[in-house]
Amino acid sequence: MPVDRGSAERTEAAAGDSTTIRTNVAQGERESLIGLTRDELAERLQAVGVPEDRLRMRAKQLWHWMYHRGAVEFGAMTTIGGALRAALAERYTLARPEVAAEQRAADGTRKWLLRFADGREVETVYIPEEDRGALCISSQVGCTLSCTFCHTGTQRMVRNLEAGEIVAQFLVARDSYGEWPSPRGQRLLSNIVMMGMGEPLFNYDNVAKALRIVMDPEGIALSRRRITLSTAGVVPMIERCGAELGVGLAVSLHAVRDDLRDELVPINRKYPIAALLDACRRYPGASNARRITFEYVMLKGVNDSEADARALVRLIAGIPVKLNLIPFNPWPGAPYECSAPEAIERFAAIVNRAGYAAPVRVPRGRDIQAACGQLKSASVPRARRREAVPQAVSAPAA
Ligand code: SAH
């Protein structure tokens, strides 16, 4: 696959900074610079003695090395003087999280199990296509949502990921394909889907900070049009996401009646279907050119009847929607089965006839448990609390 890696850049060693370099930081206490804003980077530079009038310039250089060139150590930053590089290395780190496991599926899908400094783990999945590829990024360790068909939902919620831990998932995947510096043309890692473990709108601040870094034109420079955030329906945060980030929206619908959706996607008890659809109608930037994706998992005998398909068509009338029919990916002990292929076809045909695209998602990476809802299947299961309405870890600002 041809990849334009951009023109090789000439680097030159700048004269060392005429600053007093502060050191003396104990080993093992180095702060990661991944995930900081430019202003925060400037603060960290100030802390090692970079003078006020050079902060912006130095922050810009750091940014370029971290996010355009993919530097993993300060020693590689040849436009920054040796003394400053050494001071940065003493206090800070650009190290990636540990890759605890990496698996490749027969279809080219790759999955990384990443372990963070506190020992917590998440999974990140790369799904290659002909001339592009999407990285499926996690936003939380575990999940509070308890969707009954989702394996991640059977696991205990542990914590939100920091912005740096979200960005680092992208960096690890990029490192693994050697796709540095950020290509100007075609890319292997051309898209991001916030569809991994967790509910991204329950960790909005960190997700937003991470996505702003990824979209920054002087670094990874991924267009907001190539990013899709999937939510189970945290209605108060949907509008903010559209207004502030402008990324594509995907909504895990999965049922057309509140009684059934209450069971499958329990956050529906708090934000029922009508409220969710209203938020979709108002989603900033949604248009026929930029449709909202409705995900619909096909569960045998549960939500896959022809009557369901017809009700779905009535429900979405007037909303710029494309449907994504996801065959249920089974996991050990799952209380559901995947709909029969004929049932999926009949369902898709009804939706198609009504004028909506309804591609059936071909499951990817099933052989390495990398498909939707299968992530981090080896972690500790929790007792299912079906009565509990899921809560944000920190309450989302309405
Ligand atoms: N919390 C967000 C992000 C997770 S995205 C959300 O709910 O949208 C993962 C997508 O895979 C969601 O649409 C989810 O409903 C779907 N999914 C979960 N488990 C699945 C399974 N076992 N088979 C197929 N799709 C599943």
Short mmCIF file of C-alpha atoms and ligand atoms in Angstrom, two decimals:
data_model
loop_
_atom_site.label_atom_id
_atom_site.label_comp_id
_atom_site.label_asym_id
_atom_site.label_seq_id
_atom_site.Cartn_x
_atom_site.Cartn_y
_atom_site.Cartn_z
CA MET A 1 0.00 0.00 0.00
CA PRO A 2 1.70 3.23 -1.08
CA VAL A 3 2.05 5.69 1.74
CA ASP A 4 3.20 9.22 1.18
CA ARG A 5 5.44 9.85 4.11
CA GLY A 6 5.94 13.49 3.24
CA SER A 7 9.23 15.04 2.30
CA ALA A 8 12.11 14.18 4.56
CA GLU A 9 12.75 17.18 6.68
CA ARG A 10 16.16 18.69 7.20
CA THR A 11 16.93 19.06 10.84
CA GLU A 12 19.63 21.12 12.38
CA ALA A 13 20.90 21.34 15.88
CA ALA A 14 20.04 24.71 17.33
CA ALA A 15 22.46 26.52 19.54
CA GLY A 16 21.99 25.45 23.16
CA ASP A 17 19.63 27.56 25.21
CA SER A 18 21.39 30.13 27.28
CA THR A 19 19.42 29.12 30.32
CA THR A 20 20.18 27.70 33.68
CA ILE A 21 18.96 24.15 33.44
CA ARG A 22 17.21 22.83 36.52
CA THR A 23 17.62 19.17 37.29
CA ASN A 24 17.47 16.88 40.31
CA VAL A 25 14.32 14.93 39.69
CA ALA A 26 14.23 11.51 41.27
CA GLN A 27 14.23 8.55 38.91
CA GLY A 28 10.85 7.10 38.16
CA GLU A 29 8.96 10.30 38.84
CA ARG A 30 9.14 11.64 35.34
CA GLU A 31 5.90 13.16 34.10
CA SER A 32 4.66 12.23 30.64
CA LEU A 33 4.31 15.14 28.24
CA ILE A 34 1.88 13.19 26.08
CA GLY A 35 -1.61 14.61 26.27
CA LEU A 36 -0.74 18.13 27.40
CA THR A 37 -2.00 21.23 25.61
CA ARG A 38 0.53 23.64 24.09
CA ASP A 39 0.07 25.97 27.08
CA GLU A 40 0.73 23.13 29.47
CA LEU A 41 3.82 22.16 27.50
CA ALA A 42 5.04 25.75 27.80
CA GLU A 43 4.57 25.55 31.58
CA ARG A 44 6.66 22.38 31.70
CA LEU A 45 9.35 24.10 29.65
CA GLN A 46 9.30 27.05 32.00
CA ALA A 47 9.77 24.66 34.89
CA VAL A 48 13.12 23.55 33.44
CA GLY A 49 14.27 27.12 32.96
CA VAL A 50 13.30 28.06 29.40
CA PRO A 51 12.95 31.86 29.35
CA GLU A 52 9.57 33.44 28.85
CA ASP A 53 10.26 34.79 25.37
CA ARG A 54 11.22 31.35 24.03
CA LEU A 55 8.39 29.33 25.55
CA ARG A 56 6.03 29.47 22.60
CA MET A 57 8.73 28.63 20.10
CA ARG A 58 10.04 25.74 22.20
CA ALA A 59 6.53 24.39 22.80
CA LYS A 60 5.94 24.45 19.05
CA GLN A 61 9.17 22.54 18.47
CA LEU A 62 8.28 19.94 21.09
CA TRP A 63 4.84 19.57 19.57
CA HIS A 64 6.35 19.00 16.13
CA TRP A 65 8.70 16.33 17.43
CA MET A 66 6.06 14.59 19.52
CA TYR A 67 3.13 14.60 17.15
CA HIS A 68 4.51 15.15 13.65
CA ARG A 69 7.72 13.16 13.92
CA GLY A 70 6.66 10.69 16.62
CA ALA A 71 9.78 11.14 18.75
CA VAL A 72 9.91 8.76 21.70
CA GLU A 73 12.89 10.43 23.35
CA PHE A 74 14.18 13.95 23.71
CA GLY A 75 17.60 12.92 22.37
CA ALA A 76 16.10 12.71 18.87
CA MET A 77 15.00 16.34 18.87
CA THR A 78 17.85 17.81 16.86
CA THR A 79 16.37 21.31 16.64
CA ILE A 80 16.57 21.61 20.41
CA GLY A 81 19.91 22.23 22.13
CA GLY A 82 21.61 19.45 24.04
CA ALA A 83 21.39 21.06 27.47
CA LEU A 84 17.66 21.58 27.21
CA ARG A 85 17.16 18.08 25.83
CA ALA A 86 19.00 16.65 28.79
CA ALA A 87 16.97 18.73 31.23
CA LEU A 88 13.72 17.61 29.63
CA ALA A 89 14.81 13.99 29.72
CA GLU A 90 15.56 14.27 33.38
CA ARG A 91 12.11 15.48 34.34
CA TYR A 92 9.80 14.25 31.65
CA THR A 93 9.11 11.27 29.45
CA LEU A 94 7.56 10.53 26.07
CA ALA A 95 7.41 6.81 26.76
CA ARG A 96 4.38 4.93 25.45
CA PRO A 97 2.35 2.65 27.66
CA GLU A 98 3.65 -0.90 27.81
CA VAL A 99 2.31 -3.20 25.09
CA ALA A 100 1.27 -6.14 27.27
CA ALA A 101 0.09 -8.12 24.23
CA GLU A 102 -0.28 -7.62 20.51
CA GLN A 103 -2.40 -9.89 18.34
CA ARG A 104 -3.03 -10.06 14.62
CA ALA A 105 -6.18 -11.55 13.15
CA ALA A 106 -6.33 -13.46 9.88
CA ASP A 107 -8.06 -10.47 8.24
CA GLY A 108 -5.27 -8.05 9.17
CA THR A 109 -7.04 -6.58 12.20
CA ARG A 110 -4.58 -5.87 15.00
CA LYS A 111 -5.22 -5.55 18.69
CA TRP A 112 -2.99 -4.13 21.38
CA LEU A 113 -3.45 -4.67 25.08
CA LEU A 114 -1.88 -1.60 26.67
CA ARG A 115 -0.83 -1.38 30.28
CA PHE A 116 -0.59 2.01 31.93
CA ALA A 117 1.68 3.11 34.77
CA ASP A 118 -0.86 2.04 37.43
CA GLY A 119 -1.15 -1.44 35.91
CA ARG A 120 -4.62 -0.82 34.42
CA GLU A 121 -5.17 -2.09 30.90
CA VAL A 122 -7.23 -1.26 27.84
CA GLU A 123 -7.43 -2.56 24.31
CA THR A 124 -7.00 -0.68 21.06
CA VAL A 125 -7.92 -2.19 17.69
CA TYR A 126 -6.74 -1.33 14.18
CA ILE A 127 -9.08 -2.27 11.35
CA PRO A 128 -7.38 -2.04 7.97
CA GLU A 129 -9.26 -1.45 4.75
CA GLU A 130 -8.11 -1.36 1.15
CA ASP A 131 -6.58 2.09 1.12
CA ARG A 132 -7.16 3.33 4.67
CA GLY A 133 -7.77 2.09 8.17
CA ALA A 134 -9.53 2.98 11.38
CA LEU A 135 -8.14 2.86 14.86
CA CYS A 136 -10.73 1.97 17.48
CA ILE A 137 -9.74 3.77 20.68
CA SER A 138 -10.88 3.16 24.26
CA SER A 139 -11.94 5.97 26.58
CA GLN A 140 -12.31 4.18 29.93
CA VAL A 141 -10.95 1.13 31.74
CA GLY A 142 -14.15 -0.90 31.91
CA CYS A 143 -17.55 0.72 31.50
CA THR A 144 -20.49 1.79 33.67
CA LEU A 145 -23.16 1.24 31.05
CA SER A 146 -23.96 -2.49 31.55
CA CYS A 147 -25.40 -2.98 28.07
CA THR A 148 -26.53 -6.58 28.26
CA PHE A 149 -25.05 -7.72 24.90
CA CYS A 150 -21.66 -6.08 25.40
CA HIS A 151 -18.82 -8.00 26.96
CA THR A 152 -17.04 -4.86 28.12
CA GLY A 153 -20.29 -4.05 29.93
CA THR A 154 -19.93 -7.16 32.07
CA GLN A 155 -16.66 -5.83 33.46
CA ARG A 156 -16.16 -3.59 36.39
CA MET A 157 -15.71 0.12 35.68
CA VAL A 158 -12.29 1.02 36.92
CA ARG A 159 -11.47 4.54 35.83
CA ASN A 160 -11.49 7.18 33.14
CA LEU A 161 -8.48 7.37 30.87
CA GLU A 162 -6.40 10.52 30.94
CA ALA A 163 -6.07 12.54 27.73
CA GLY A 164 -2.47 11.32 27.39
CA GLU A 165 -3.57 7.70 27.69
CA ILE A 166 -6.09 8.24 24.90
CA VAL A 167 -3.56 9.94 22.62
CA ALA A 168 -0.97 7.28 23.47
CA GLN A 169 -3.21 4.59 21.96
CA PHE A 170 -2.85 6.34 18.63
CA LEU A 171 0.89 6.82 19.08
CA VAL A 172 1.45 3.13 19.84
CA ALA A 173 -0.43 2.08 16.71
CA ARG A 174 1.49 4.62 14.61
CA ASP A 175 4.79 3.41 16.06
CA SER A 176 3.87 -0.13 15.21
CA TYR A 177 3.31 0.76 11.55
CA GLY A 178 6.22 3.22 11.50
CA GLU A 179 3.86 5.81 10.07
CA TRP A 180 5.99 8.83 11.03
CA PRO A 181 6.27 11.66 10.20
CA SER A 182 2.54 12.29 9.84
CA PRO A 183 1.90 11.57 6.15
CA ARG A 184 0.36 14.35 4.07
CA GLY A 185 -1.31 11.95 1.68
CA GLN A 186 -2.73 8.50 2.09
CA ARG A 187 -2.43 6.97 5.54
CA LEU A 188 -2.73 3.54 7.04
CA LEU A 189 -4.15 5.08 10.20
CA SER A 190 -6.51 7.42 8.40
CA ASN A 191 -9.51 7.38 10.75
CA ILE A 192 -10.32 7.21 14.43
CA VAL A 193 -13.43 5.71 15.93
CA MET A 194 -14.04 6.33 19.62
CA MET A 195 -15.71 2.94 19.86
CA GLY A 196 -13.45 0.98 22.14
CA MET A 197 -13.99 0.26 25.81
CA GLY A 198 -15.98 2.80 27.77
CA GLU A 199 -18.48 5.56 27.14
CA PRO A 200 -16.58 8.54 25.67
CA LEU A 201 -19.22 11.08 26.69
CA PHE A 202 -18.81 10.03 30.34
CA ASN A 203 -15.16 11.08 30.04
CA TYR A 204 -15.77 14.05 27.83
CA ASP A 205 -13.06 16.43 29.03
CA ASN A 206 -10.23 13.96 28.54
CA VAL A 207 -11.64 12.69 25.25
CA ALA A 208 -12.03 16.26 23.96
CA LYS A 209 -8.50 17.19 25.01
CA ALA A 210 -7.10 14.10 23.30
CA LEU A 211 -9.07 14.66 20.09
CA ARG A 212 -7.93 18.28 19.92
CA ILE A 213 -4.34 17.06 20.03
CA VAL A 214 -4.98 14.50 17.31
CA MET A 215 -6.69 17.12 15.10
CA ASP A 216 -4.01 19.79 15.55
CA PRO A 217 -2.73 20.66 12.06
CA GLU A 218 0.90 20.85 13.20
CA GLY A 219 0.96 17.33 14.57
CA ILE A 220 -1.04 14.23 13.74
CA ALA A 221 -3.37 16.49 11.78
CA LEU A 222 -6.32 14.17 11.47
CA SER A 223 -9.40 15.98 10.17
CA ARG A 224 -12.51 15.99 12.34
CA ARG A 225 -14.23 14.42 9.34
CA ARG A 226 -12.16 11.31 9.90
CA ILE A 227 -13.13 10.95 13.54
CA THR A 228 -16.34 9.34 14.78
CA LEU A 229 -17.42 9.24 18.39
CA SER A 230 -19.88 6.57 19.42
CA THR A 231 -22.19 7.03 22.36
CA ALA A 232 -24.86 4.89 23.99
CA GLY A 233 -26.84 8.13 24.30
CA VAL A 234 -25.54 10.55 26.91
CA VAL A 235 -28.01 13.12 25.66
CA PRO A 236 -26.81 16.24 27.52
CA MET A 237 -23.29 15.82 26.15
CA ILE A 238 -24.16 15.16 22.53
CA GLU A 239 -24.74 18.77 21.55
CA ARG A 240 -21.56 19.91 23.27
CA CYS A 241 -19.56 17.27 21.45
CA GLY A 242 -20.88 18.49 18.10
CA ALA A 243 -20.43 22.18 18.85
CA GLU A 244 -16.97 21.94 20.39
CA LEU A 245 -15.33 19.12 18.46
CA GLY A 246 -17.37 18.82 15.28
CA VAL A 247 -16.55 15.14 14.93
CA GLY A 248 -18.88 12.59 13.41
CA LEU A 249 -21.47 11.04 15.71
CA ALA A 250 -22.48 7.41 16.03
CA VAL A 251 -25.32 6.36 18.30
CA SER A 252 -25.82 2.89 19.70
CA LEU A 253 -29.56 2.60 19.13
CA HIS A 254 -30.13 -1.18 19.12
CA ALA A 255 -33.88 -1.05 19.83
CA VAL A 256 -36.87 0.91 18.61
CA ARG A 257 -39.03 0.62 21.74
CA ASP A 258 -38.20 2.07 25.13
CA ASP A 259 -39.11 -1.10 27.01
CA LEU A 260 -36.59 -3.13 25.04
CA ARG A 261 -33.93 -0.41 24.93
CA ASP A 262 -34.28 0.03 28.70
CA GLU A 263 -33.10 -3.55 28.97
CA LEU A 264 -30.41 -3.64 26.26
CA VAL A 265 -28.94 -0.18 26.81
CA PRO A 266 -29.91 0.73 30.39
CA ILE A 267 -28.93 4.39 30.04
CA ASN A 268 -32.19 4.58 28.06
CA ARG A 269 -34.03 4.73 31.40
CA LYS A 270 -32.43 8.10 31.96
CA TYR A 271 -32.44 9.36 28.36
CA PRO A 272 -35.20 7.59 26.42
CA ILE A 273 -35.37 7.17 22.65
CA ALA A 274 -37.36 10.36 21.96
CA ALA A 275 -34.82 12.51 23.83
CA LEU A 276 -31.96 10.76 22.04
CA LEU A 277 -33.48 11.33 18.63
CA ASP A 278 -34.09 15.00 19.48
CA ALA A 279 -30.42 15.38 20.32
CA CYS A 280 -29.57 13.77 16.97
CA ARG A 281 -31.87 16.14 15.09
CA ARG A 282 -30.07 19.05 16.72
CA TYR A 283 -26.57 17.64 16.29
CA PRO A 284 -24.40 20.45 14.94
CA GLY A 285 -23.14 19.75 11.45
CA ALA A 286 -25.40 16.78 10.80
CA SER A 287 -26.60 16.87 7.20
CA ASN A 288 -27.17 14.52 4.32
CA ALA A 289 -23.48 14.88 3.50
CA ARG A 290 -22.53 14.16 7.10
CA ARG A 291 -24.96 11.63 8.41
CA ILE A 292 -25.20 10.34 11.93
CA THR A 293 -24.49 6.63 12.17
CA PHE A 294 -27.06 4.55 14.04
CA GLU A 295 -25.58 1.30 15.25
CA TYR A 296 -27.99 -1.59 15.57
CA VAL A 297 -26.78 -4.92 16.90
CA MET A 298 -28.68 -7.87 15.41
CA LEU A 299 -29.91 -10.11 18.23
CA LYS A 300 -31.82 -13.23 17.26
CA GLY A 301 -35.49 -13.04 18.22
CA VAL A 302 -34.93 -9.89 20.28
CA ASN A 303 -34.78 -6.87 17.96
CA ASP A 304 -34.51 -8.34 14.46
CA SER A 305 -38.11 -8.75 13.25
CA GLU A 306 -39.56 -7.14 10.14
CA ALA A 307 -41.87 -5.13 12.39
CA ASP A 308 -38.78 -3.79 14.18
CA ALA A 309 -37.29 -2.77 10.83
CA ARG A 310 -40.46 -0.93 9.84
CA ALA A 311 -40.64 0.79 13.22
CA LEU A 312 -37.02 1.82 12.81
CA VAL A 313 -37.75 3.45 9.48
CA ARG A 314 -40.63 5.41 11.01
CA LEU A 315 -38.48 6.45 13.95
CA ILE A 316 -35.62 7.92 11.96
CA ALA A 317 -37.74 9.75 9.38
CA GLY A 318 -36.31 13.22 8.80
CA ILE A 319 -32.98 12.61 10.54
CA PRO A 320 -29.84 12.43 8.35
CA VAL A 321 -28.94 8.90 9.33
CA LYS A 322 -27.02 5.95 8.01
CA LEU A 323 -27.53 2.63 9.64
CA ASN A 324 -24.88 0.19 10.63
CA LEU A 325 -26.28 -3.28 11.23
CA ILE A 326 -23.83 -5.15 13.44
CA PRO A 327 -24.15 -8.93 13.63
CA PHE A 328 -23.94 -9.77 17.33
CA ASN A 329 -20.48 -10.92 18.31
CA PRO A 330 -20.89 -13.71 20.81
CA TRP A 331 -18.81 -14.07 23.94
CA PRO A 332 -18.69 -16.84 26.56
CA GLY A 333 -21.87 -16.84 28.61
CA ALA A 334 -23.61 -14.21 26.48
CA PRO A 335 -27.40 -14.29 26.87
CA TYR A 336 -27.98 -13.70 23.13
CA GLU A 337 -27.37 -15.23 19.74
CA CYS A 338 -26.64 -13.51 16.48
CA SER A 339 -29.60 -13.16 14.11
CA ALA A 340 -29.72 -15.56 11.18
CA PRO A 341 -28.21 -14.17 7.96
CA GLU A 342 -31.66 -14.25 6.28
CA ALA A 343 -33.16 -12.21 9.14
CA ILE A 344 -30.41 -9.63 8.80
CA GLU A 345 -30.96 -9.51 5.03
CA ARG A 346 -34.71 -9.02 5.43
CA PHE A 347 -34.14 -6.31 8.00
CA ALA A 348 -31.59 -4.53 5.79
CA ALA A 349 -33.88 -4.77 2.75
CA ILE A 350 -36.75 -3.01 4.54
CA VAL A 351 -34.46 -0.22 5.68
CA ASN A 352 -32.89 0.05 2.22
CA ARG A 353 -36.24 0.26 0.51
CA ALA A 354 -37.08 3.21 2.74
CA GLY A 355 -34.06 5.01 1.29
CA TYR A 356 -31.50 4.49 4.01
CA ALA A 357 -28.11 2.95 3.49
CA ALA A 358 -27.88 -0.02 5.82
CA PRO A 359 -24.60 -1.81 5.34
CA VAL A 360 -24.17 -4.93 7.42
CA ARG A 361 -20.88 -4.62 9.19
CA VAL A 362 -18.64 -7.57 8.42
CA PRO A 363 -17.27 -8.63 11.78
CA ARG A 364 -13.53 -7.96 11.89
CA GLY A 365 -10.95 -9.61 14.04
CA ARG A 366 -13.39 -12.03 15.67
CA ASP A 367 -10.64 -14.65 15.93
CA ILE A 368 -8.68 -12.44 18.30
CA GLN A 369 -11.73 -11.16 20.24
CA ALA A 370 -11.25 -7.75 18.66
CA ALA A 371 -14.77 -7.28 17.30
CA CYS A 372 -17.39 -4.90 18.73
CA GLY A 373 -18.23 -5.69 22.32
CA GLN A 374 -15.48 -8.26 22.76
CA LEU A 375 -12.73 -6.08 24.17
CA LYS A 376 -10.74 -6.96 27.25
CA SER A 377 -12.60 -10.17 27.69
CA ALA A 378 -10.04 -11.60 30.08
CA SER A 379 -10.60 -9.04 32.81
CA VAL A 380 -12.54 -9.63 35.98
CA PRO A 381 -16.28 -9.98 35.48
CA ARG A 382 -18.58 -8.15 37.80
CA ALA A 383 -21.97 -9.12 39.10
CA ARG A 384 -24.49 -7.64 36.73
CA ARG A 385 -26.61 -5.01 38.39
CA ARG A 386 -29.45 -4.82 35.97
CA GLU A 387 -31.52 -2.45 38.02
CA ALA A 388 -28.83 0.17 38.30
CA VAL A 389 -28.96 3.13 35.95
CA PRO A 390 -25.42 3.82 34.78
CA GLN A 391 -23.73 6.91 36.12
CA ALA A 392 -20.91 9.02 34.86
CA VAL A 393 -17.70 8.72 36.80
CA SER A 394 -17.71 12.45 37.06
CA ALA A 395 -21.11 13.88 36.24
CA PRO A 396 -21.23 15.37 32.74
CA ALA A 397 -21.96 19.09 32.61
CA ALA A 398 -25.45 19.36 31.23
N1 SAH B 1 -20.10 3.29 24.81
C1 SAH B 1 -20.07 3.66 23.42
C2 SAH B 1 -18.82 3.16 22.75
C3 SAH B 1 -18.76 1.66 22.52
S1 SAH B 1 -18.84 1.44 20.81
C4 SAH B 1 -21.33 3.18 22.74
O1 SAH B 1 -22.09 2.46 23.39
O2 SAH B 1 -21.61 3.55 21.60
C5 SAH B 1 -19.01 -0.21 20.59
C6 SAH B 1 -20.19 -0.55 19.68
O3 SAH B 1 -20.27 -1.97 19.62
C7 SAH B 1 -21.49 -0.06 20.26
O4 SAH B 1 -22.40 0.26 19.26
C8 SAH B 1 -21.93 -1.29 21.00
O5 SAH B 1 -23.31 -1.24 21.28
C9 SAH B 1 -21.56 -2.38 20.03
N2 SAH B 1 -21.43 -3.70 20.66
C10 SAH B 1 -21.16 -3.98 21.94
N3 SAH B 1 -21.13 -5.30 22.15
C11 SAH B 1 -21.38 -5.89 20.99
C12 SAH B 1 -21.47 -7.26 20.54
N4 SAH B 1 -21.27 -8.26 21.40
N5 SAH B 1 -21.74 -7.49 19.26
C13 SAH B 1 -21.89 -6.47 18.40
N6 SAH B 1 -21.83 -5.18 18.73
C14 SAH B 1 -21.58 -4.88 20.02
#
